[in-house]
mmCIF file of C-alpha atoms and ligand atoms in Angstrom:
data_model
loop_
_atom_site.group_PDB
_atom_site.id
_atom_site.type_symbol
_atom_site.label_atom_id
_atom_site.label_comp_id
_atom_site.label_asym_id
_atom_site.label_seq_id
_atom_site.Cartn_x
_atom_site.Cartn_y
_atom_site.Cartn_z
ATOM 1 C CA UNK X 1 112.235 -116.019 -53.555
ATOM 2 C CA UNK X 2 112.364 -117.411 -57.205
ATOM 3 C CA UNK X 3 110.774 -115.227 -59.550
ATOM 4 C CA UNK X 4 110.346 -116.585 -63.092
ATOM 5 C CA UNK X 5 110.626 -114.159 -65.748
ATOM 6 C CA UNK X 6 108.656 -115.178 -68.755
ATOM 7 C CA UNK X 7 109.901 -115.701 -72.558
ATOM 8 C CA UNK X 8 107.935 -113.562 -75.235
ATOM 9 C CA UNK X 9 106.453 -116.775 -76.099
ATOM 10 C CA UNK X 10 105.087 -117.310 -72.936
ATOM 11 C CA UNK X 11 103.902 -114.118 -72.582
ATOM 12 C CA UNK X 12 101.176 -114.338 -75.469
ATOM 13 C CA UNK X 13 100.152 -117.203 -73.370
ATOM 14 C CA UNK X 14 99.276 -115.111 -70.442
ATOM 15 C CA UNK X 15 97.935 -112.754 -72.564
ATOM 16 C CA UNK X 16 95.553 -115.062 -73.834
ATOM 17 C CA UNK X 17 94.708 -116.350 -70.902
ATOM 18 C CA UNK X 18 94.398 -112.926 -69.790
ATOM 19 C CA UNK X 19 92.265 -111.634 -72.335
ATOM 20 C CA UNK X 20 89.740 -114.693 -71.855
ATOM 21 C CA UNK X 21 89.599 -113.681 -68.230
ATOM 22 C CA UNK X 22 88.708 -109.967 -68.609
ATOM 23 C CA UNK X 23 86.049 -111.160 -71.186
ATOM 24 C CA UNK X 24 84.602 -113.533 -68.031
ATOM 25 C CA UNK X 25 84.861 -110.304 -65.843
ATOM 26 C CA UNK X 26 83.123 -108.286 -68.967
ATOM 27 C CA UNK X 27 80.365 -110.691 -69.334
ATOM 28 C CA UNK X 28 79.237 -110.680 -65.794
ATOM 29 C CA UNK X 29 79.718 -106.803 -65.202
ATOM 30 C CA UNK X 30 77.011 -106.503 -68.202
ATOM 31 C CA UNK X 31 74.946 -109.002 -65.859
ATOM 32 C CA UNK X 32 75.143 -107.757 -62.746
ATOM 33 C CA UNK X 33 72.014 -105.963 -61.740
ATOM 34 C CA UNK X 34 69.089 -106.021 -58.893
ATOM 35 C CA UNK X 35 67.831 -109.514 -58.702
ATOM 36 C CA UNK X 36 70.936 -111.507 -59.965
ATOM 37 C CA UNK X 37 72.306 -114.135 -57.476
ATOM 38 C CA UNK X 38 75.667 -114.816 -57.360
ATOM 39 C CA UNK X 39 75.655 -118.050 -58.558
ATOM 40 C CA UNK X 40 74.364 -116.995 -61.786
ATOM 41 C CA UNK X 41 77.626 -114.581 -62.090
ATOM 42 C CA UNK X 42 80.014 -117.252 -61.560
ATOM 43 C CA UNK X 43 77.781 -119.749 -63.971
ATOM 44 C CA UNK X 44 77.792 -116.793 -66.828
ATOM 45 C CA UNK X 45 81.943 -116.209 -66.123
ATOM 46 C CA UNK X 46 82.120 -120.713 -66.177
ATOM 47 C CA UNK X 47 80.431 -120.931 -69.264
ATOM 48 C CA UNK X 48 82.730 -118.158 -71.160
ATOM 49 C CA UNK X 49 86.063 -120.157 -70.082
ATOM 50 C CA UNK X 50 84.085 -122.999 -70.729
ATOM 51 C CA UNK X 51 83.805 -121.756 -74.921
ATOM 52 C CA UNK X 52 87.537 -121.402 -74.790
ATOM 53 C CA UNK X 53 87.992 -124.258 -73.694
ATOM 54 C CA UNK X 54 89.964 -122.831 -70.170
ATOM 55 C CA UNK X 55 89.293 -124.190 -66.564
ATOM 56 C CA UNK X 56 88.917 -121.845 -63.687
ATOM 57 C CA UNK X 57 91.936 -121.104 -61.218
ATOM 58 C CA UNK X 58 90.593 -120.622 -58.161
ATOM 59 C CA UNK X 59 88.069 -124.343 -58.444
ATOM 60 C CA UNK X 60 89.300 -126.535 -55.855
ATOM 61 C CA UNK X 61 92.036 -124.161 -54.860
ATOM 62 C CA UNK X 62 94.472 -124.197 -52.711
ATOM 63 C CA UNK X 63 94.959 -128.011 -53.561
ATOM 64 C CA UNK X 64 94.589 -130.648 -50.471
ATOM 65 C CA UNK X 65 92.921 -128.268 -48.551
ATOM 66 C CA UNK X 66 89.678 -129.152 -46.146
ATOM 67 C CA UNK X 67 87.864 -126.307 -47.707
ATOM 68 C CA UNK X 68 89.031 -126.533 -51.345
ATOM 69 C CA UNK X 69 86.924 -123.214 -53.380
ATOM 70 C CA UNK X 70 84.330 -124.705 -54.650
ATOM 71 C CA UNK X 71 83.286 -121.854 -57.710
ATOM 72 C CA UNK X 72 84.526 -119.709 -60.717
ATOM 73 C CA UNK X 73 84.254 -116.509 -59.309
ATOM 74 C CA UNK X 74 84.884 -115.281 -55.822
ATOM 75 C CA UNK X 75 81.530 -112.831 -55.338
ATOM 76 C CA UNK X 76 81.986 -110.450 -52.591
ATOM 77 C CA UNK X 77 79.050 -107.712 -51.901
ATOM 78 C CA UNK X 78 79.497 -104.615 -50.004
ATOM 79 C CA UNK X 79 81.070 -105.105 -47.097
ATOM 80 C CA UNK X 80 82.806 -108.181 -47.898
ATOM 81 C CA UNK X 81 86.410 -107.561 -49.290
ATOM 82 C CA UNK X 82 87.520 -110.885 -51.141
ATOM 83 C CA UNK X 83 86.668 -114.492 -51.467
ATOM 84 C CA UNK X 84 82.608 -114.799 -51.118
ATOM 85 C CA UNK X 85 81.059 -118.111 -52.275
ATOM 86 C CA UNK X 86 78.654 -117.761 -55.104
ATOM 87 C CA UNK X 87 75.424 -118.675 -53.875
ATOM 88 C CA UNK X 88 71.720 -119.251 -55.335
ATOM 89 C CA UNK X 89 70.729 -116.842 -52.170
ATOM 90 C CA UNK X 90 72.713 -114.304 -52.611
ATOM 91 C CA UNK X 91 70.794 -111.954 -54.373
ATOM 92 C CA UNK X 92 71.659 -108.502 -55.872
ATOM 93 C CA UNK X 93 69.858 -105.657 -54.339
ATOM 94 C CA UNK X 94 69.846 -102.128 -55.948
ATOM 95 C CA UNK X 95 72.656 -99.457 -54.136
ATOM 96 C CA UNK X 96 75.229 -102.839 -53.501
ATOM 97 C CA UNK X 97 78.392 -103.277 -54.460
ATOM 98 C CA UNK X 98 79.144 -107.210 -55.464
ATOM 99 C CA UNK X 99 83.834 -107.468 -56.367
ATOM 100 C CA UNK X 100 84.198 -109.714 -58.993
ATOM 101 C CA UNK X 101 87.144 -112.133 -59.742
ATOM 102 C CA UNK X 102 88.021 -114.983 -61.639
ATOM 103 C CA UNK X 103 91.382 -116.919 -62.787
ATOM 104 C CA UNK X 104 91.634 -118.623 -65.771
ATOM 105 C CA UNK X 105 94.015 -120.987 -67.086
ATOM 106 C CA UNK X 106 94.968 -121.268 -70.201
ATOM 107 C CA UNK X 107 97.881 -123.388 -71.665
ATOM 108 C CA UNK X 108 98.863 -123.946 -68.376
ATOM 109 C CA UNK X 109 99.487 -120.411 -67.499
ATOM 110 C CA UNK X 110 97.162 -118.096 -64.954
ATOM 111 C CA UNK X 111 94.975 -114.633 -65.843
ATOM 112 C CA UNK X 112 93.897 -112.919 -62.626
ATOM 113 C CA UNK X 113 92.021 -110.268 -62.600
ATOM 114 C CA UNK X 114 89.186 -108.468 -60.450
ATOM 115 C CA UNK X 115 86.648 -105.041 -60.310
ATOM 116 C CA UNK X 116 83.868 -104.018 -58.157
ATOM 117 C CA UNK X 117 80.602 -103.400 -60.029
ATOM 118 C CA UNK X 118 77.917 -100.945 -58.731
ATOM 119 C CA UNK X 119 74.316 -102.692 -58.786
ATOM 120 C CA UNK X 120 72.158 -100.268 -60.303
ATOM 121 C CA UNK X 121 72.014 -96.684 -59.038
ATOM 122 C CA UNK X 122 74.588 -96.162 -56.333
ATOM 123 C CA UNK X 123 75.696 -93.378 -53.984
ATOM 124 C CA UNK X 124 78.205 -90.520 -54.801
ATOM 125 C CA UNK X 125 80.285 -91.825 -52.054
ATOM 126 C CA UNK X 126 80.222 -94.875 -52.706
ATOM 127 C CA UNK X 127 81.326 -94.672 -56.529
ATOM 128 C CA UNK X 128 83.835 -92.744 -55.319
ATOM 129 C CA UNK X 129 85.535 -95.429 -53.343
ATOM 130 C CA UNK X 130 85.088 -97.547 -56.663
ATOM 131 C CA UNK X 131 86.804 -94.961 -58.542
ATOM 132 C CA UNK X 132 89.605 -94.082 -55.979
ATOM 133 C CA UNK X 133 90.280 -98.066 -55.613
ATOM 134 C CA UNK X 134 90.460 -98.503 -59.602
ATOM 135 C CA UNK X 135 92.286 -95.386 -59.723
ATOM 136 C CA UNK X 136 94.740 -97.105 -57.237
ATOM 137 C CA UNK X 137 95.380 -99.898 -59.498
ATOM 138 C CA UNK X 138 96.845 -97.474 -62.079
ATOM 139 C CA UNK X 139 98.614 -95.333 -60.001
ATOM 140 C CA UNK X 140 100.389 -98.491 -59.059
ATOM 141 C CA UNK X 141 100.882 -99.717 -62.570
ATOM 142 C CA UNK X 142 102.174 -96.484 -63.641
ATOM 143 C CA UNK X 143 105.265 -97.987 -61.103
ATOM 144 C CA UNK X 144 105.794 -100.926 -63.302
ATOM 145 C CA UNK X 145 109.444 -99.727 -65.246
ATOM 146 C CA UNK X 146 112.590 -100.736 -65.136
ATOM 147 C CA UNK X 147 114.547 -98.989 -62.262
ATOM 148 C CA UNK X 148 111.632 -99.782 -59.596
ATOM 149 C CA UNK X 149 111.097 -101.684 -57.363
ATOM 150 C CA UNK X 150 108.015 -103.699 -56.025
ATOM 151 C CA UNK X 151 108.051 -101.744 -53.187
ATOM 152 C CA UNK X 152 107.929 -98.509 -55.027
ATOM 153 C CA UNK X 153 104.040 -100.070 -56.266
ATOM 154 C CA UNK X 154 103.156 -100.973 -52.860
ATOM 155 C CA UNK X 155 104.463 -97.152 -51.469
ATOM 156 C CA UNK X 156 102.532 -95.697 -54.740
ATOM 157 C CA UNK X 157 99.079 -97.532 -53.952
ATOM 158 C CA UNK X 158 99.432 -97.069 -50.229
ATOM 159 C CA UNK X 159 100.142 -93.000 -49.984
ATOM 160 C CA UNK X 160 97.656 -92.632 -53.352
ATOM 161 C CA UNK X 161 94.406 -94.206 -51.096
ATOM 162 C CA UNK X 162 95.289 -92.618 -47.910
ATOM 163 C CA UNK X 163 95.404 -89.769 -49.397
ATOM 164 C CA UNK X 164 91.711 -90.141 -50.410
ATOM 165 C CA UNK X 165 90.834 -90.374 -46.982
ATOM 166 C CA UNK X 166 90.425 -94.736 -47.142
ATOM 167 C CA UNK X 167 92.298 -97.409 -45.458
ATOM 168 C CA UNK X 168 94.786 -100.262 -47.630
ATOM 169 C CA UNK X 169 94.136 -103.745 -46.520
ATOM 170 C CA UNK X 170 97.352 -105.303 -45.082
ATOM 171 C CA UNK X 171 96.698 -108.848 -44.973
ATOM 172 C CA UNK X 172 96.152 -109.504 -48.630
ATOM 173 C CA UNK X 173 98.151 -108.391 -51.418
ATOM 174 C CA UNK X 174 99.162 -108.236 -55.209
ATOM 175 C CA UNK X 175 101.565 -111.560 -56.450
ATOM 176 C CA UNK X 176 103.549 -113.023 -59.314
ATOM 177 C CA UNK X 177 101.396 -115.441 -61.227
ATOM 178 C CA UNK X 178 102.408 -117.161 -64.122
ATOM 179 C CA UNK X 179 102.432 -121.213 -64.379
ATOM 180 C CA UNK X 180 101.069 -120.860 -60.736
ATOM 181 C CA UNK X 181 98.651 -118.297 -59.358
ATOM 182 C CA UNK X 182 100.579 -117.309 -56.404
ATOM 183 C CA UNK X 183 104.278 -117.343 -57.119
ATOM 184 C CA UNK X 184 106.659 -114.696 -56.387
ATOM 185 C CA UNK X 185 107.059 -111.509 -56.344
ATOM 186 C CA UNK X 186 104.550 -110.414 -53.672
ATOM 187 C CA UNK X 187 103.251 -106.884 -53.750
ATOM 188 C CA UNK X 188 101.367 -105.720 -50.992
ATOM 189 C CA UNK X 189 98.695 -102.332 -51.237
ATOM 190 C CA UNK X 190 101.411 -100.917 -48.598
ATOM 191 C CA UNK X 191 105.070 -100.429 -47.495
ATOM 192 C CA UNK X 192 105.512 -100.613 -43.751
ATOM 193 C CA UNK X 193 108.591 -98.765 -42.211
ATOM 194 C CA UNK X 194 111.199 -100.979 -41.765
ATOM 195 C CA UNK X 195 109.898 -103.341 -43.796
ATOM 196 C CA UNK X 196 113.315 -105.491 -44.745
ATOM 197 C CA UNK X 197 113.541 -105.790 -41.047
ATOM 198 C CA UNK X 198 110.337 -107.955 -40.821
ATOM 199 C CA UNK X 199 111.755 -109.821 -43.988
ATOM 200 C CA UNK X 200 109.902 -108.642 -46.586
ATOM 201 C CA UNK X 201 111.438 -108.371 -49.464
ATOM 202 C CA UNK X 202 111.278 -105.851 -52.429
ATOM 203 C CA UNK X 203 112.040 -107.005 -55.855
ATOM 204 C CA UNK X 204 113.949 -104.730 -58.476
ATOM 205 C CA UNK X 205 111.696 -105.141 -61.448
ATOM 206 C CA UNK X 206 112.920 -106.941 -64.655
ATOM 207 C CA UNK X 207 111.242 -107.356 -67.886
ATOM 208 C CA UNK X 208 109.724 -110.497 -68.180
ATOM 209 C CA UNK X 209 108.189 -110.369 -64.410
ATOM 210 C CA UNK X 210 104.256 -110.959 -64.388
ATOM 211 C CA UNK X 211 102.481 -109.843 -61.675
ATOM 212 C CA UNK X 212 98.902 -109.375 -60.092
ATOM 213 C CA UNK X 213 98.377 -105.371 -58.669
ATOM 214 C CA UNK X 214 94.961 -105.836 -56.732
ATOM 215 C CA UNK X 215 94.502 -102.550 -54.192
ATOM 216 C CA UNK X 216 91.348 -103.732 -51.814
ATOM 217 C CA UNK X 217 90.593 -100.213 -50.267
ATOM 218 C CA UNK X 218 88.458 -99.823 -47.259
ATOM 219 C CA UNK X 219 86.273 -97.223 -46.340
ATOM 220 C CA UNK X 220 86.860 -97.186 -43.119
ATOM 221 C CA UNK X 221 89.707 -99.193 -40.655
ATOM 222 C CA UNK X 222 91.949 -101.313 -42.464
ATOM 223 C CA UNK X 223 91.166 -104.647 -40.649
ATOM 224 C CA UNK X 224 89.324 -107.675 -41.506
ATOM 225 C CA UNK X 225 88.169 -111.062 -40.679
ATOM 226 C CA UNK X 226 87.422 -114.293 -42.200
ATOM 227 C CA UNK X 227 83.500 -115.569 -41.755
ATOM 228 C CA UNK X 228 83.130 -119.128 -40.832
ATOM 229 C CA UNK X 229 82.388 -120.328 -44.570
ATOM 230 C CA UNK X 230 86.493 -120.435 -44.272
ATOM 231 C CA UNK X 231 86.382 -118.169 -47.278
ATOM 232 C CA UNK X 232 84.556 -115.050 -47.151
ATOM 233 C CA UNK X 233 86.692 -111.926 -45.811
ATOM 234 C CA UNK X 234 84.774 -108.837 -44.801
ATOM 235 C CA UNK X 235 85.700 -105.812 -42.789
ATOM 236 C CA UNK X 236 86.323 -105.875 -39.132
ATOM 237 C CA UNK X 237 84.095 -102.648 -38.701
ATOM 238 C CA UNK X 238 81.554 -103.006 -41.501
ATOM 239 C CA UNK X 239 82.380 -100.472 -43.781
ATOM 240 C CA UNK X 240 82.378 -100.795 -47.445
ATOM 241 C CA UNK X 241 85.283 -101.518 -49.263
ATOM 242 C CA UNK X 242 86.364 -102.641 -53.217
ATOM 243 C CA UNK X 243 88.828 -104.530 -55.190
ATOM 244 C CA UNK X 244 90.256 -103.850 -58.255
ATOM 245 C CA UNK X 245 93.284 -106.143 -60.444
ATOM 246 C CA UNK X 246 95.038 -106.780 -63.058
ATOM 247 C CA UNK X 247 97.755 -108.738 -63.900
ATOM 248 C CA UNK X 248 100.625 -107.486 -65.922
ATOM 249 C CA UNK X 249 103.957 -108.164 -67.387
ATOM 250 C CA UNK X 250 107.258 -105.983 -67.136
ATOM 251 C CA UNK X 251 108.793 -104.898 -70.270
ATOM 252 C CA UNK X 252 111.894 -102.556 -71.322
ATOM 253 C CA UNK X 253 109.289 -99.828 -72.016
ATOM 254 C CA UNK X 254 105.805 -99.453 -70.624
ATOM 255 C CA UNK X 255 103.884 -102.777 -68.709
ATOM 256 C CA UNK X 256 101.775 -104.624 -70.642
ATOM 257 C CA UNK X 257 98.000 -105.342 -69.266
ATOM 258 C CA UNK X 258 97.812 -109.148 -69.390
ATOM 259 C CA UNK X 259 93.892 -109.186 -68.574
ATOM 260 C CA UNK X 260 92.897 -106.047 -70.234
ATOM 261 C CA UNK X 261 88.805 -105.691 -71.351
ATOM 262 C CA UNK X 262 88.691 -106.514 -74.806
HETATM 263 MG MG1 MG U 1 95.196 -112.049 -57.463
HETATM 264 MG MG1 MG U 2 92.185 -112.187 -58.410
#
């Protein structure tokens, strides 16, 4: 449970690294529409870390594994929550969703950041599951001061979405990221009761703390599976669902957005 708060130094690192990251997330939002694959998302977000000269966090990740990631991005349409393969077939159909993200490094620190794009014209219900889930992301942000605690995010995302009527996936969550992508402190979407009992653990927050917030929101039940690609997670019952993240820094006064758009 070592969390490693970060100089000011190191900080305009991350934000660098950050900012280079939203600009990979920017670039591919402006080219997602009907008839895109996914593979020519995760080329157009390879080429812009490319130009700043940044390799991608999540290639080959984690390291030794049997199924190392082999891509940029993680593409995920509609039903699918996280982790989709780019793919040449995968192609963009008008009414999808497709969740973006990418991880950059830069300077050997990590930017981490995610959003769900609509593909054309979508339905009133379903942009409002994009907006509730981005909404979710700042609503759990707003938690990031001194005086908090991680758990206060997870209880802020958690009662915020259910309260919309949509489910908060349990088995993924929000994590520190710095030198590494995953380091600590987690931050799950929600805040079982007795949760020190299980052993989690919440973190008083401290300046210097970087973390990833990234609320995946389901439409429906709050369960999902992994496909046999070893990668892709969808929902167990089939209903739509989005992602939204950003990674941020803890200060004295209000959080800094490591992988704000530019
Ligand atoms: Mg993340
Ligand atoms: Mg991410």
């Amino acid at each position: 449970m070592a969390v490693h708060l970060k100089t000011a130094e190191e900080l305009e690192i991350m934000r660098e690294a950050g900012r280079i990251n939203a600009m990979a997330l920017a670039a591919m939002r402006d080219a997602v529409q009907p008839g895109v694959s996914t593979l020519a998302l995760d080329q157009i977000a390879a080429e812009v870390l490319r130009k700043h000269g940044c390799t991608g966090a999540f290639v080959g990740y984690p390291p030794g594994s049997p199924h190392p990631f082999p891509a940029t991005i993680t593409a995920s349409i509609n039903h699918e929550l996280v982790h989709g393969i780019p793919s040449a077939d995968r192609i963009l159909q008008e009414g999808d969703i497709i969740s973006l993200d990418c991880g950059t490094i830069y300077q050997g620190f990590v930017g981490d950041s995610a959003l769900t794009v609509p593909v054309g014209k979508i339905a009133p219900t379903v942009q409002h599951l994009l907006d509730v889930t981005e909404r979710a992301l700042w609503v759990g942000i707003e938690q990031c001061k001194l005086g908090n605690e991680t758990a206060d995010v997870s209880r802020a995302i958690q009662k915020y979405v259910e309260s919309q009527g949509y489910s908060v996936v349990r088995e993924y969550t929000g994590h520190g990221v710095g030198r590494s992508m995953h380091e600590d402190p987690q931050v799950p979407n929600w805040w079982p009761r007795r949760a020190l009992q299980r052993g989690w653990h919440s973190y008083p927050l401290q300046a210097g703390m970087t973390f990833a917030i990234e609320p995946m929101v389901n439409a429906g039940r709050p369960e999902t599976r992994m496909l046999d690609d070893h990668w892709t997670v969808v929902t167990r019952d089939g209903s739509l669902c989005a992602h939204f993240e950003h990674s941020i820094a803890v200060t004295e006064g209000e959080p800094i957005i490591l992988t704000m758009f530019p």
